[in-house]
Amino acid sequence: MNAAQRSQRNTFAALALDRAPALRNDADALERARNASSSLYVLMLPDSMLWATPTGTGLALLPPDHLTLEQRGSATLLGRDADGRAYFSCTSDEHPHFSGQALGLRALAANAPAFDAGLAAYASALAHWQLHSRYCPACGATTTHDEAGHRARCTSCSLPQFPRTDPAVIVLVEHGDAALLGRRPGWPDGRFSTLAGFVEPGESLEDAVRREIAEESGAQVMACEYHSSQPWPFPSSLMLGFTAQAASRHLGAGDGELAELRWMTRRDLHDGLNSGTLSLPPRFSVAFQLIHDWLERSAA
Ligand SMILES: [Zn+2]
């Protein structure tokens, strides 16, 4: 399996959608798409909630006639699927007259199909950015959003702003038959995951892997390899999964970000999971996939 195939398995990362950037600036075609009976709208509610089906197993995608003209006109273009159907997202204070329930992105992702989870992540990330780009960072004046929701422009100095994504590395560190896993303060006893941290300005991904692992654990990384990526819109991260080889199992003091650090063999982890003394991050996280793939590798 290559990196592209591994990423496809990651929740939020398997969105088969043409983002249709040309349509964002084609006013007439955009207007037709906003009102086409085949188009569908993702409805975002305040507090980052998403309008889901009554059973909560997918997004409640609304046809245009369930939205007001104003809602349609200000909606963000997400893209088109393989059939040419356009998808938009819209933030509203009002629950629609359409059966369903409001769900957070994590709750939705646990049960939704890959397409819905990916669409929800994309819409959530854009909605968060739009909320936080209402003022110009240069002069403080208000902005307006154009390009169908993908650009903010200052009403005074015209400075443009574009949606931001914050890269973070998440790393399964190995030495021999053991992996280095950590528990953050506040997590339940026995819950362990891979180590992670944000990439800093002017830093390569490989340097970020080395620095983060050294900071959090004192372990020295000798080599690392890219595994897969996952959009992580909580609120605007992109998780870049890596595997890495440590020079030894020596651990230092760490920076206090982790409450506990352990080298675990596959046997340790299997036994702990079977007896219930250990637990892993949620299945929809790339951390789970990194650990899962490492466990599977022993069987090969
Ligand atoms: Zn400005």
Short mmCIF file of N, CA, C and O in Angstrom, two decimals, residues 77-131:
data_model
loop_
_atom_site.label_atom_id
_atom_site.label_comp_id
_atom_site.label_asym_id
_atom_site.label_seq_id
_atom_site.Cartn_x
_atom_site.Cartn_y
_atom_site.Cartn_z
N LEU A 77 -19.11 27.64 -1.87
CA LEU A 77 -19.03 26.52 -2.82
C LEU A 77 -18.00 25.51 -2.34
O LEU A 77 -16.85 25.86 -2.07
N LEU A 78 -18.41 24.24 -2.24
CA LEU A 78 -17.46 23.19 -1.86
C LEU A 78 -16.90 22.50 -3.11
O LEU A 78 -15.70 22.23 -3.18
N GLY A 79 -17.78 22.22 -4.08
CA GLY A 79 -17.29 21.60 -5.32
C GLY A 79 -18.38 20.80 -5.99
O GLY A 79 -19.57 20.98 -5.71
N ARG A 80 -17.94 19.94 -6.92
CA ARG A 80 -18.88 19.10 -7.67
C ARG A 80 -18.45 17.64 -7.55
O ARG A 80 -17.25 17.34 -7.55
N ASP A 81 -19.43 16.73 -7.50
CA ASP A 81 -19.09 15.30 -7.50
C ASP A 81 -18.98 14.79 -8.93
O ASP A 81 -19.12 15.56 -9.90
N ALA A 82 -18.75 13.50 -9.09
CA ALA A 82 -18.50 12.92 -10.42
C ALA A 82 -19.71 13.08 -11.34
O ALA A 82 -19.57 13.07 -12.57
N ASP A 83 -20.92 13.23 -10.76
CA ASP A 83 -22.12 13.42 -11.57
C ASP A 83 -22.37 14.89 -11.91
O ASP A 83 -23.40 15.21 -12.52
N GLY A 84 -21.49 15.77 -11.44
CA GLY A 84 -21.67 17.20 -11.72
C GLY A 84 -22.55 17.91 -10.70
O GLY A 84 -22.80 19.10 -10.82
N ARG A 85 -23.01 17.21 -9.70
CA ARG A 85 -23.84 17.80 -8.65
C ARG A 85 -22.98 18.75 -7.80
O ARG A 85 -21.88 18.39 -7.39
N ALA A 86 -23.49 19.96 -7.58
CA ALA A 86 -22.73 20.95 -6.80
C ALA A 86 -23.08 20.85 -5.32
O ALA A 86 -24.23 20.56 -4.95
N TYR A 87 -22.07 21.08 -4.49
CA TYR A 87 -22.25 21.07 -3.04
C TYR A 87 -21.84 22.42 -2.47
O TYR A 87 -20.81 22.98 -2.86
N PHE A 88 -22.66 22.91 -1.54
CA PHE A 88 -22.40 24.18 -0.88
C PHE A 88 -22.48 23.98 0.62
O PHE A 88 -23.05 22.99 1.10
N SER A 89 -21.94 24.94 1.37
CA SER A 89 -22.16 24.93 2.81
C SER A 89 -22.64 26.31 3.24
O SER A 89 -22.31 27.32 2.62
N CYS A 90 -23.45 26.31 4.29
CA CYS A 90 -24.11 27.53 4.71
C CYS A 90 -24.19 27.51 6.23
O CYS A 90 -24.49 26.48 6.83
N THR A 91 -23.86 28.63 6.86
CA THR A 91 -23.97 28.72 8.32
C THR A 91 -25.22 29.51 8.67
O THR A 91 -25.47 30.56 8.08
N SER A 92 -26.00 28.96 9.59
CA SER A 92 -27.26 29.63 9.94
C SER A 92 -27.53 29.47 11.43
O SER A 92 -27.11 28.49 12.05
N ASP A 93 -28.25 30.43 12.01
CA ASP A 93 -28.65 30.35 13.42
C ASP A 93 -29.88 29.47 13.59
O ASP A 93 -30.22 29.09 14.70
N GLU A 94 -30.58 29.21 12.48
CA GLU A 94 -31.87 28.53 12.60
C GLU A 94 -31.79 27.07 12.18
O GLU A 94 -31.20 26.74 11.15
N HIS A 95 -32.41 26.21 12.96
CA HIS A 95 -32.55 24.82 12.54
C HIS A 95 -33.50 24.79 11.34
O HIS A 95 -34.47 25.51 11.31
N PRO A 96 -33.20 23.99 10.34
CA PRO A 96 -34.07 23.95 9.16
C PRO A 96 -35.35 23.15 9.41
O PRO A 96 -35.41 22.36 10.35
N HIS A 97 -36.33 23.40 8.56
CA HIS A 97 -37.56 22.59 8.62
C HIS A 97 -37.29 21.31 7.83
O HIS A 97 -37.80 21.10 6.75
N PHE A 98 -36.47 20.50 8.38
CA PHE A 98 -36.02 19.28 7.70
C PHE A 98 -35.58 18.35 8.80
O PHE A 98 -34.74 18.72 9.62
N SER A 99 -36.14 17.17 8.85
CA SER A 99 -35.88 16.31 10.00
C SER A 99 -34.39 15.98 10.09
O SER A 99 -33.72 15.78 9.08
N GLY A 100 -33.90 15.95 11.29
CA GLY A 100 -32.49 15.68 11.50
C GLY A 100 -32.08 16.06 12.89
O GLY A 100 -32.91 16.32 13.76
N GLN A 101 -30.78 16.08 13.11
CA GLN A 101 -30.26 16.46 14.42
C GLN A 101 -28.91 17.15 14.25
O GLN A 101 -28.22 16.93 13.26
N ALA A 102 -28.58 17.99 15.22
CA ALA A 102 -27.30 18.70 15.19
C ALA A 102 -26.23 17.83 15.84
O ALA A 102 -26.42 17.32 16.94
N LEU A 103 -25.12 17.65 15.12
CA LEU A 103 -24.03 16.82 15.64
C LEU A 103 -22.70 17.55 15.49
O LEU A 103 -22.49 18.30 14.53
N GLY A 104 -21.78 17.32 16.41
CA GLY A 104 -20.41 17.79 16.26
C GLY A 104 -19.70 16.93 15.23
O GLY A 104 -20.13 15.81 14.93
N LEU A 105 -18.58 17.45 14.70
CA LEU A 105 -17.87 16.74 13.63
C LEU A 105 -17.36 15.37 14.08
O LEU A 105 -17.42 14.40 13.33
N ARG A 106 -16.86 15.29 15.32
CA ARG A 106 -16.35 13.99 15.80
C ARG A 106 -17.47 12.95 15.86
O ARG A 106 -17.29 11.80 15.45
N ALA A 107 -18.63 13.35 16.38
CA ALA A 107 -19.75 12.42 16.51
C ALA A 107 -20.23 11.99 15.12
O ALA A 107 -20.55 10.82 14.90
N LEU A 108 -20.28 12.95 14.20
CA LEU A 108 -20.71 12.62 12.85
C LEU A 108 -19.72 11.66 12.19
O LEU A 108 -20.11 10.67 11.57
N ALA A 109 -18.43 11.94 12.35
CA ALA A 109 -17.40 11.14 11.68
C ALA A 109 -17.41 9.68 12.14
O ALA A 109 -17.03 8.79 11.40
N ALA A 110 -17.86 9.45 13.37
CA ALA A 110 -17.84 8.09 13.91
C ALA A 110 -18.73 7.15 13.11
O ALA A 110 -18.46 5.96 13.03
N ASN A 111 -19.82 7.67 12.51
CA ASN A 111 -20.78 6.80 11.84
C ASN A 111 -21.07 7.13 10.37
O ASN A 111 -21.79 6.40 9.71
N ALA A 112 -20.55 8.25 9.90
CA ALA A 112 -20.91 8.70 8.55
C ALA A 112 -20.06 8.02 7.48
O ALA A 112 -18.92 7.63 7.74
N PRO A 113 -20.59 7.92 6.23
CA PRO A 113 -19.78 7.44 5.11
C PRO A 113 -18.61 8.39 4.87
O PRO A 113 -18.64 9.55 5.28
N ALA A 114 -17.58 7.88 4.18
CA ALA A 114 -16.35 8.65 3.95
C ALA A 114 -16.63 9.99 3.26
O ALA A 114 -16.04 11.01 3.61
N PHE A 115 -17.53 9.98 2.29
CA PHE A 115 -17.82 11.21 1.55
C PHE A 115 -18.41 12.27 2.49
O PHE A 115 -17.99 13.43 2.48
N ASP A 116 -19.37 11.88 3.31
CA ASP A 116 -20.02 12.82 4.23
C ASP A 116 -19.02 13.37 5.25
O ASP A 116 -19.01 14.55 5.57
N ALA A 117 -18.16 12.48 5.77
CA ALA A 117 -17.17 12.91 6.76
C ALA A 117 -16.19 13.91 6.13
O ALA A 117 -15.86 14.93 6.74
N GLY A 118 -15.76 13.61 4.90
CA GLY A 118 -14.83 14.52 4.22
C GLY A 118 -15.46 15.86 3.92
O GLY A 118 -14.85 16.92 4.09
N LEU A 119 -16.73 15.82 3.47
CA LEU A 119 -17.45 17.05 3.15
C LEU A 119 -17.66 17.88 4.42
O LEU A 119 -17.49 19.11 4.42
N ALA A 120 -17.98 17.22 5.51
CA ALA A 120 -18.21 17.91 6.79
C ALA A 120 -16.93 18.55 7.30
O ALA A 120 -16.94 19.67 7.82
N ALA A 121 -15.80 17.85 7.14
CA ALA A 121 -14.51 18.39 7.59
C ALA A 121 -14.14 19.63 6.79
O ALA A 121 -13.70 20.64 7.33
N TYR A 122 -14.34 19.55 5.48
CA TYR A 122 -14.03 20.65 4.55
C TYR A 122 -14.91 21.86 4.91
O TYR A 122 -14.40 22.99 5.08
N ALA A 123 -16.21 21.63 5.06
CA ALA A 123 -17.14 22.72 5.38
C ALA A 123 -16.83 23.32 6.74
O ALA A 123 -16.86 24.55 6.92
N SER A 124 -16.49 22.50 7.72
CA SER A 124 -16.19 22.98 9.07
C SER A 124 -14.94 23.85 9.08
O SER A 124 -14.90 24.90 9.73
N ALA A 125 -13.91 23.40 8.36
CA ALA A 125 -12.65 24.16 8.33
C ALA A 125 -12.87 25.53 7.69
O ALA A 125 -12.37 26.55 8.17
N LEU A 126 -13.64 25.56 6.59
CA LEU A 126 -13.89 26.83 5.91
C LEU A 126 -14.73 27.75 6.79
O LEU A 126 -14.48 28.96 6.86
N ALA A 127 -15.74 27.21 7.47
CA ALA A 127 -16.62 28.02 8.32
C ALA A 127 -15.81 28.64 9.46
O ALA A 127 -16.01 29.81 9.82
N HIS A 128 -14.89 27.87 10.03
CA HIS A 128 -14.05 28.39 11.12
C HIS A 128 -13.18 29.53 10.60
O HIS A 128 -13.06 30.59 11.24
N TRP A 129 -12.58 29.34 9.43
CA TRP A 129 -11.72 30.39 8.87
C TRP A 129 -12.54 31.65 8.55
O TRP A 129 -12.11 32.77 8.83
N GLN A 130 -13.74 31.46 7.98
CA GLN A 130 -14.57 32.63 7.64
C GLN A 130 -14.91 33.44 8.90
O GLN A 130 -14.87 34.66 8.90
N LEU A 131 -15.20 32.73 9.99
CA LEU A 131 -15.53 33.40 11.25
C LEU A 131 -14.35 34.20 11.78
O LEU A 131 -14.51 35.25 12.39
#
